[in-house]
Amino acid sequence: MQKTIYQLFQFLKTVRAAIVFLWHRMVALRLPQVAGSLSYTTVLSMVPLLVIVLSILTVLPQFQGFQKEIQDFMTENLMPAKMSKTVMQQITIFTQRSAGLSLIGGAFLIFSSLTTMAIIDRAFDDIWQVKKRVSFRANVAIYWAVLTLGPFVFGGALLLINWLVHSLKAFVFLSSFLGVVLPFILSTVTFAALYVFVPNRRVHWNDALVGGAIAAIIFSILTHSFSAVFKSFSGYAVLYGAFSIIPAFFLWLYVFWWGVLFGAGITANLPILKYERWRKETRVGYRLSEALMVLYQLYLMRKSPARMMAWDALQAKMKMNSEELGFIIEHLQKFNWIAKVQRADGGYGWALIADTDEVSLADVYDAFVFDTRYYSDQAMQHNLPWAKYLAQLQNTPAHDVRLSELFSASS
């Protein structure tokens, strides 16, 4: 009995520590400030973005009159009915007027939409702490593919949900159940896809689905909360009339983006919780140890028939999140010690390409801890008394050992 109580106490203690760690990480991400910035951007570019999406959806006969399905989905899952109706009415008017746009106006519409996606992309890169950003020009094709193909995938999913719900009308309980569950699943998968494909970092679907489900739950709670607030403060709408929707919509946009970013933050930090990296006490030089472990794993794989290691396998072996492993990989690539190579099945893996007889422990030490060559040269140029001692660090017997000798002694 005492053992069970002790284990329960330790479990609760671990959960508390994990929640505190996650809270500090969320605070560091500055979600409220980023959500405010994205809300402002969305206000300026939402009309161009939705005009393009609705215009694409209404190209095919199957999607004619699709605005009603979108409005129903928004009402039930994203925003209150009154707000959804007003917003969709205005967007429909803008969509009808977009046919009269000039070539320059149409180009500006597309450019505004692409710029919005680039800003969202940058916000996600900040959450995943991506250091090496992809240029806007390189991502234009991806943004355009999302703008053109995304609406069809989303629209097809909505049509499938409506078809299933209407086909099962005879089964009242099942129809009602699917009417609640399927939109939630669609929201979860949509947010998960956002977390997988937008960041310039490898994200596992399992982690993304957890973050997507949390974001979908947040929106479900917020939608009902907003509806209750609107009903409680009906005098506000009487006083301001049609203008009352404007501040409410701004507030909803802010909360919307906060929920999206919160789900992204959960997704980005799940590997840290999963591999218990948050328990790790950071010590000086820990990057050196991790870099040697990565090199050692790839050294072992070089002796195998595959001769390379997939990212997922390397991450599972190292028990590192994408952010930390990405830093090590990028740094090792910079020195041409490892390379990304294509597998026979078309996928990609990582391989050790360095000559381990040429690379020494001192080289890896200089790359990840302290560049003794550079700082000893600097000390010599300024005639500092410790210059010769820094130079001698590079030639110590332990540092001069080659990776081939180091790894063969371990294997």
Coordinates of C-alpha atoms in Angstrom, one line a residue:
M1 CA 0.0 0.0 0.0
Q2 CA 2.8 2.4 1.0
K3 CA 4.6 1.5 -2.3
T4 CA 1.5 2.3 -4.3
I5 CA 1.0 5.7 -2.5
Y6 CA 4.7 6.5 -3.1
Q7 CA 4.5 5.7 -6.8
L8 CA 1.3 7.8 -7.1
F9 CA 3.0 10.6 -5.3
Q10 CA 6.1 10.4 -7.7
F11 CA 3.8 10.3 -10.7
L12 CA 1.9 13.4 -9.6
K13 CA 5.2 15.1 -8.9
T14 CA 6.4 14.3 -12.4
V15 CA 3.2 15.5 -13.9
R16 CA 3.4 18.8 -12.0
A17 CA 7.0 19.3 -13.0
A18 CA 6.1 18.6 -16.7
I19 CA 3.2 21.1 -16.6
V20 CA 5.5 23.7 -15.0
F21 CA 8.1 23.1 -17.7
L22 CA 5.5 23.3 -20.5
W23 CA 4.1 26.5 -19.0
H24 CA 7.6 28.1 -19.0
R25 CA 8.1 27.1 -22.6
M26 CA 4.7 28.6 -23.6
V27 CA 5.6 31.8 -21.8
A28 CA 8.9 31.9 -23.7
L29 CA 7.1 31.6 -27.0
R30 CA 5.2 34.9 -26.3
L31 CA 1.9 33.4 -27.7
P32 CA -0.3 36.4 -26.7
Q33 CA 2.0 38.9 -28.6
V34 CA 2.3 36.6 -31.7
A35 CA -1.5 36.0 -31.7
G36 CA -2.1 39.7 -31.7
S37 CA 0.3 40.2 -34.6
L38 CA -1.3 37.4 -36.6
S39 CA -4.8 38.8 -35.8
Y40 CA -3.9 42.2 -37.2
T41 CA -2.4 40.5 -40.3
T42 CA -5.5 38.4 -40.7
V43 CA -7.8 41.4 -40.6
L44 CA -5.9 42.9 -43.5
S45 CA -5.6 39.8 -45.6
M46 CA -8.6 37.6 -44.7
V47 CA -10.8 38.9 -47.5
P48 CA -8.2 38.3 -50.2
L49 CA -7.5 34.8 -48.8
L50 CA -11.1 33.7 -48.5
V51 CA -12.0 35.3 -51.9
I52 CA -9.4 33.0 -53.5
V53 CA -10.5 30.0 -51.5
L54 CA -14.2 30.4 -52.3
S55 CA -13.5 31.3 -55.9
I56 CA -11.6 28.0 -56.3
L57 CA -14.3 26.0 -54.5
T58 CA -17.0 27.3 -56.8
V59 CA -15.2 26.4 -60.0
L60 CA -16.4 22.8 -60.0
P61 CA -20.2 22.1 -60.1
Q62 CA -19.9 19.8 -57.1
F63 CA -19.0 22.8 -54.9
Q64 CA -21.7 25.2 -56.2
G65 CA -23.6 26.8 -53.3
F66 CA -20.9 25.6 -51.0
Q67 CA -21.0 28.8 -48.9
K68 CA -23.8 27.4 -46.8
E69 CA -21.8 24.2 -45.8
I70 CA -18.9 26.4 -44.9
Q71 CA -21.1 28.7 -42.8
D72 CA -22.7 25.8 -41.0
F73 CA -19.2 24.3 -40.2
M74 CA -18.0 27.7 -39.0
T75 CA -21.1 28.2 -36.9
E76 CA -20.9 24.8 -35.2
N77 CA -17.2 24.5 -34.8
L78 CA -15.4 27.8 -35.0
M79 CA -17.5 30.9 -34.4
P80 CA -20.9 31.9 -33.0
A81 CA -23.9 31.8 -35.4
K82 CA -24.4 35.6 -35.6
M83 CA -20.8 36.3 -36.3
S84 CA -20.5 33.5 -38.9
K85 CA -23.6 34.7 -40.7
T86 CA -22.4 38.3 -40.9
V87 CA -18.8 37.4 -41.9
M88 CA -20.0 35.0 -44.6
Q89 CA -22.5 37.5 -46.0
Q90 CA -19.7 40.1 -46.4
I91 CA -17.2 37.6 -47.9
T92 CA -19.9 36.4 -50.4
I93 CA -20.3 40.1 -51.5
F94 CA -16.6 40.5 -51.9
T95 CA -16.3 37.2 -53.8
Q96 CA -19.0 38.4 -56.3
R97 CA -17.2 41.7 -56.7
S98 CA -13.8 40.1 -57.3
A99 CA -14.9 39.1 -60.8
G100 CA -14.6 42.8 -61.8
L101 CA -11.0 43.1 -60.5
S102 CA -8.3 44.3 -63.0
L103 CA -5.2 42.2 -63.7
I104 CA -3.2 44.4 -61.2
G105 CA -6.0 44.0 -58.6
G106 CA -6.0 40.2 -59.0
A107 CA -2.2 40.0 -58.7
F108 CA -2.4 42.1 -55.5
L109 CA -5.1 39.7 -54.2
I110 CA -2.8 36.7 -54.8
F111 CA 0.3 38.5 -53.4
S112 CA -1.6 39.4 -50.2
S113 CA -2.7 35.8 -49.7
L114 CA 0.9 34.5 -50.2
T115 CA 2.3 37.1 -47.9
T116 CA -0.1 36.0 -45.2
M117 CA 1.0 32.4 -45.5
A118 CA 4.6 33.5 -45.3
I119 CA 3.9 35.4 -42.0
I120 CA 2.2 32.3 -40.6
D121 CA 5.1 30.2 -41.8
R122 CA 7.6 32.4 -40.0
A123 CA 5.5 32.3 -36.7
F124 CA 5.5 28.5 -36.8
D125 CA 9.3 28.5 -37.5
D126 CA 9.7 30.6 -34.3
I127 CA 7.7 28.1 -32.3
W128 CA 9.8 25.2 -33.6
Q129 CA 12.9 27.4 -33.2
V130 CA 14.0 26.9 -36.8
K131 CA 17.3 28.7 -37.3
K132 CA 17.8 28.1 -41.1
R133 CA 14.7 29.7 -42.7
V134 CA 13.6 29.0 -46.2
S135 CA 13.2 32.1 -48.4
F136 CA 9.8 33.4 -49.5
R137 CA 10.7 32.8 -53.2
A138 CA 11.5 29.1 -52.5
N139 CA 8.2 28.7 -50.7
V140 CA 5.9 30.4 -53.2
A141 CA 5.2 27.1 -55.1
I142 CA 4.2 25.4 -51.8
Y143 CA 2.0 28.3 -50.7
W144 CA 0.2 28.3 -54.1
A145 CA -0.3 24.5 -53.9
V146 CA -1.9 24.9 -50.4
L147 CA -4.1 27.8 -51.7
T148 CA -5.3 25.7 -54.7
L149 CA -5.4 22.2 -53.4
G150 CA -6.3 22.9 -49.8
P151 CA -9.8 24.2 -50.5
F152 CA -10.6 21.0 -52.5
V153 CA -9.4 18.7 -49.8
F154 CA -11.3 20.7 -47.1
G155 CA -14.4 21.0 -49.2
G156 CA -14.4 17.3 -50.1
A157 CA -14.1 16.4 -46.5
L158 CA -17.1 18.7 -45.6
L159 CA -19.2 17.1 -48.4
L160 CA -18.3 13.6 -47.2
I161 CA -19.4 14.6 -43.6
N162 CA -22.7 16.1 -44.9
W163 CA -23.3 13.0 -47.0
L164 CA -22.7 10.6 -44.1
V165 CA -24.9 12.6 -41.7
H166 CA -27.8 12.9 -44.2
S167 CA -27.5 9.2 -45.3
L168 CA -27.9 8.1 -41.6
K169 CA -30.8 10.4 -40.8
A170 CA -33.0 7.4 -40.1
F171 CA -30.6 6.4 -37.3
V172 CA -31.2 9.5 -35.1
F173 CA -28.6 8.7 -32.4
L174 CA -25.9 7.7 -34.9
S175 CA -26.6 10.7 -37.1
S176 CA -26.4 13.1 -34.2
F177 CA -23.3 11.4 -32.9
L178 CA -21.5 11.7 -36.3
G179 CA -22.7 15.3 -36.6
V180 CA -20.7 16.1 -33.5
V181 CA -17.7 13.8 -33.9
L182 CA -16.9 14.1 -37.6
P183 CA -16.5 17.9 -37.6
F184 CA -14.3 17.6 -34.5
I185 CA -12.2 15.0 -36.3
L186 CA -12.0 17.3 -39.4
S187 CA -10.9 20.2 -37.2
T188 CA -8.3 18.0 -35.5
V189 CA -6.9 16.7 -38.8
T190 CA -6.9 20.2 -40.3
F191 CA -4.9 21.6 -37.4
A192 CA -2.6 18.6 -37.4
A193 CA -1.9 19.0 -41.1
L194 CA -1.0 22.6 -40.4
Y195 CA 1.5 21.6 -37.7
V196 CA 3.0 18.9 -39.9
F197 CA 3.4 20.8 -43.2
V198 CA 3.9 24.4 -42.3
P199 CA 7.0 24.3 -40.0
N200 CA 10.4 23.8 -41.7
R201 CA 11.1 21.0 -39.3
R202 CA 10.2 17.3 -39.2
V203 CA 7.0 16.9 -37.1
H204 CA 5.5 13.5 -36.4
W205 CA 1.8 13.0 -37.1
N206 CA 1.2 11.5 -33.7
D207 CA 2.4 14.7 -32.0
A208 CA 0.6 16.8 -34.5
L209 CA -2.7 15.0 -33.9
V210 CA -2.4 15.5 -30.1
G211 CA -1.8 19.3 -30.7
G212 CA -4.6 19.4 -33.3
A213 CA -7.1 17.7 -30.9
I214 CA -6.2 20.2 -28.2
A215 CA -6.7 23.1 -30.6
A216 CA -10.0 21.6 -31.7
I217 CA -11.2 21.3 -28.1
I218 CA -10.2 24.9 -27.4
F219 CA -12.2 26.1 -30.4
S220 CA -15.2 24.1 -29.3
I221 CA -15.1 25.6 -25.8
L222 CA -14.5 29.1 -27.2
T223 CA -17.4 28.9 -29.7
H224 CA -19.9 28.1 -27.0
S225 CA -18.4 30.7 -24.7
F226 CA -18.7 33.4 -27.4
S227 CA -22.3 32.4 -28.1
A228 CA -23.1 32.7 -24.4
V229 CA -21.4 36.1 -24.2
F230 CA -23.3 37.4 -27.2
K231 CA -26.6 36.3 -25.6
S232 CA -25.8 37.8 -22.2
F233 CA -24.7 41.2 -23.7
S234 CA -27.6 41.7 -26.1
G235 CA -27.8 45.4 -25.1
Y236 CA -24.3 45.9 -26.6
A237 CA -25.7 44.8 -30.0
V238 CA -28.7 47.1 -29.6
L239 CA -26.5 50.1 -28.8
Y240 CA -24.0 49.7 -31.6
G241 CA -26.1 47.8 -34.1
A242 CA -24.2 46.3 -37.0
F243 CA -20.9 47.7 -35.7
S244 CA -21.0 45.5 -32.7
I245 CA -19.7 42.6 -34.7
I246 CA -16.4 44.4 -35.5
P247 CA -14.8 44.3 -32.0
A248 CA -16.3 40.9 -31.3
F249 CA -14.7 39.6 -34.5
F250 CA -11.3 41.1 -33.7
L251 CA -11.5 39.4 -30.3
W252 CA -12.5 36.1 -31.9
L253 CA -9.6 36.4 -34.3
Y254 CA -7.2 36.9 -31.4
V255 CA -8.5 33.9 -29.5
F256 CA -8.5 31.9 -32.7
W257 CA -4.8 32.5 -33.3
W258 CA -4.0 31.9 -29.7
G259 CA -5.6 28.5 -29.9
V260 CA -3.8 27.6 -33.1
L261 CA -0.4 28.7 -31.6
F262 CA -1.1 26.9 -28.3
G263 CA -1.8 23.7 -30.2
A264 CA 1.5 24.3 -32.2
G265 CA 3.4 24.9 -28.9
I266 CA 2.0 21.6 -27.5
T267 CA 3.0 19.8 -30.7
A268 CA 6.5 21.3 -30.7
N269 CA 7.2 20.4 -27.1
L270 CA 5.7 16.9 -27.0
P271 CA 8.9 15.2 -28.1
I272 CA 10.7 16.9 -25.2
L273 CA 8.1 15.5 -22.8
K274 CA 8.0 12.2 -24.5
Y275 CA 11.8 11.7 -24.4
E276 CA 11.9 13.3 -20.9
R277 CA 14.5 15.9 -22.1
W278 CA 12.9 18.4 -19.7
R279 CA 14.4 16.4 -16.8
K280 CA 17.9 16.8 -18.3
E281 CA 20.2 19.2 -16.4
T282 CA 22.0 21.3 -19.0
R283 CA 25.7 21.2 -18.5
V284 CA 28.6 23.0 -20.3
G285 CA 29.7 21.0 -23.4
Y286 CA 26.6 18.8 -23.6
R287 CA 26.4 19.5 -27.4
L288 CA 29.8 17.7 -27.8
S289 CA 28.4 14.5 -26.2
E290 CA 25.3 14.6 -28.4
A291 CA 27.3 15.3 -31.6
L292 CA 29.6 12.3 -30.8
M293 CA 26.5 10.1 -30.2
V294 CA 25.0 11.1 -33.6
L295 CA 28.4 10.5 -35.4
Y296 CA 28.7 7.2 -33.6
Q297 CA 25.2 6.0 -34.7
L298 CA 26.0 6.9 -38.3
Y299 CA 29.4 5.3 -38.0
L300 CA 27.7 2.0 -37.0
M301 CA 25.2 2.4 -39.8
R302 CA 28.0 2.8 -42.3
K303 CA 29.0 -0.8 -41.6
S304 CA 25.4 -2.0 -42.2
P305 CA 23.9 -2.8 -45.7
A306 CA 21.7 0.3 -45.4
R307 CA 24.7 2.6 -44.8
M308 CA 22.4 5.4 -43.7
M309 CA 19.9 6.2 -41.0
A310 CA 16.4 7.7 -41.4
W311 CA 15.5 10.8 -39.4
D312 CA 12.8 9.0 -37.4
A313 CA 15.2 6.1 -36.5
L314 CA 18.0 8.5 -35.5
Q315 CA 15.6 10.7 -33.4
A316 CA 14.2 7.6 -31.6
K317 CA 17.7 6.3 -30.9
M318 CA 19.0 9.6 -29.7
K319 CA 15.7 10.4 -27.8
M320 CA 16.0 14.1 -28.9
N321 CA 13.3 16.5 -30.1
S322 CA 13.5 17.8 -33.7
E323 CA 14.8 21.2 -32.6
E324 CA 17.8 19.8 -30.8
L325 CA 18.6 17.1 -33.3
G326 CA 18.2 19.6 -36.1
F327 CA 20.8 21.8 -34.6
I328 CA 23.3 18.9 -34.3
I329 CA 22.6 17.7 -37.8
E330 CA 22.9 21.2 -39.4
H331 CA 26.2 21.8 -37.5
L332 CA 27.7 18.5 -38.6
Q333 CA 26.6 19.2 -42.2
K334 CA 28.4 22.5 -42.1
F335 CA 31.7 20.7 -41.6
N336 CA 30.9 18.1 -44.3
W337 CA 31.0 15.2 -41.8
I338 CA 27.5 14.0 -42.6
A339 CA 25.2 14.3 -45.6
K340 CA 21.5 13.8 -46.5
V341 CA 21.3 11.0 -49.1
Q342 CA 18.5 9.3 -51.0
R343 CA 17.5 5.8 -50.2
A344 CA 16.5 3.1 -52.7
D345 CA 12.8 3.5 -51.9
G346 CA 12.9 7.3 -52.7
G347 CA 13.1 8.4 -49.1
Y348 CA 16.0 10.2 -47.4
G349 CA 18.5 9.3 -44.7
W350 CA 21.6 10.6 -43.1
A351 CA 25.0 9.1 -43.7
L352 CA 28.5 9.6 -42.3
I353 CA 30.7 10.9 -45.2
A354 CA 33.8 12.0 -43.2
D355 CA 37.0 10.1 -43.1
T356 CA 37.1 9.0 -39.5
D357 CA 40.9 8.6 -39.8
E358 CA 41.2 12.3 -40.5
V359 CA 38.7 13.8 -38.1
S360 CA 39.9 14.0 -34.5
L361 CA 38.1 14.5 -31.2
A362 CA 39.7 17.9 -31.1
D363 CA 37.9 18.8 -34.4
V364 CA 34.5 18.0 -32.9
Y365 CA 35.4 19.7 -29.6
D366 CA 36.3 22.9 -31.6
A367 CA 33.0 22.7 -33.5
F368 CA 30.7 22.3 -30.5
V369 CA 32.5 23.6 -27.4
F370 CA 35.5 25.9 -27.8
D371 CA 37.3 26.8 -31.0
T372 CA 40.8 26.5 -29.6
R373 CA 42.5 27.2 -33.0
Y374 CA 40.7 30.5 -33.5
Y375 CA 41.1 31.7 -29.9
S376 CA 44.7 30.7 -29.6
D377 CA 45.4 32.6 -32.8
Q378 CA 43.6 35.6 -31.5
A379 CA 45.6 35.4 -28.2
M380 CA 48.8 35.2 -30.1
Q381 CA 48.0 38.3 -32.2
H382 CA 47.4 40.3 -29.1
N383 CA 50.5 38.8 -27.3
L384 CA 48.4 37.4 -24.4
P385 CA 50.2 35.3 -21.8
W386 CA 47.9 32.3 -22.2
A387 CA 48.2 32.0 -26.0
K388 CA 50.7 29.1 -26.0
Y389 CA 48.5 27.2 -23.5
L390 CA 45.5 27.5 -25.7
A391 CA 47.5 26.2 -28.6
Q392 CA 48.7 23.2 -26.6
L393 CA 45.1 22.2 -25.9
Q394 CA 44.8 21.2 -29.5
N395 CA 47.7 18.8 -29.3
T396 CA 46.9 16.9 -26.1
P397 CA 46.9 13.1 -26.5
A398 CA 43.3 12.8 -25.6
H399 CA 42.1 15.4 -28.1
D400 CA 44.3 14.1 -30.9
V401 CA 42.6 10.7 -31.0
R402 CA 40.9 10.0 -34.3
L403 CA 37.2 9.2 -34.5
S404 CA 38.0 5.8 -36.1
E405 CA 40.0 4.9 -33.0
L406 CA 37.4 6.4 -30.6
F407 CA 34.5 4.6 -32.2
S408 CA 36.2 1.2 -32.7
A409 CA 37.1 1.2 -29.0
S410 CA 33.4 1.7 -28.2
S411 CA 32.0 -0.9 -30.6

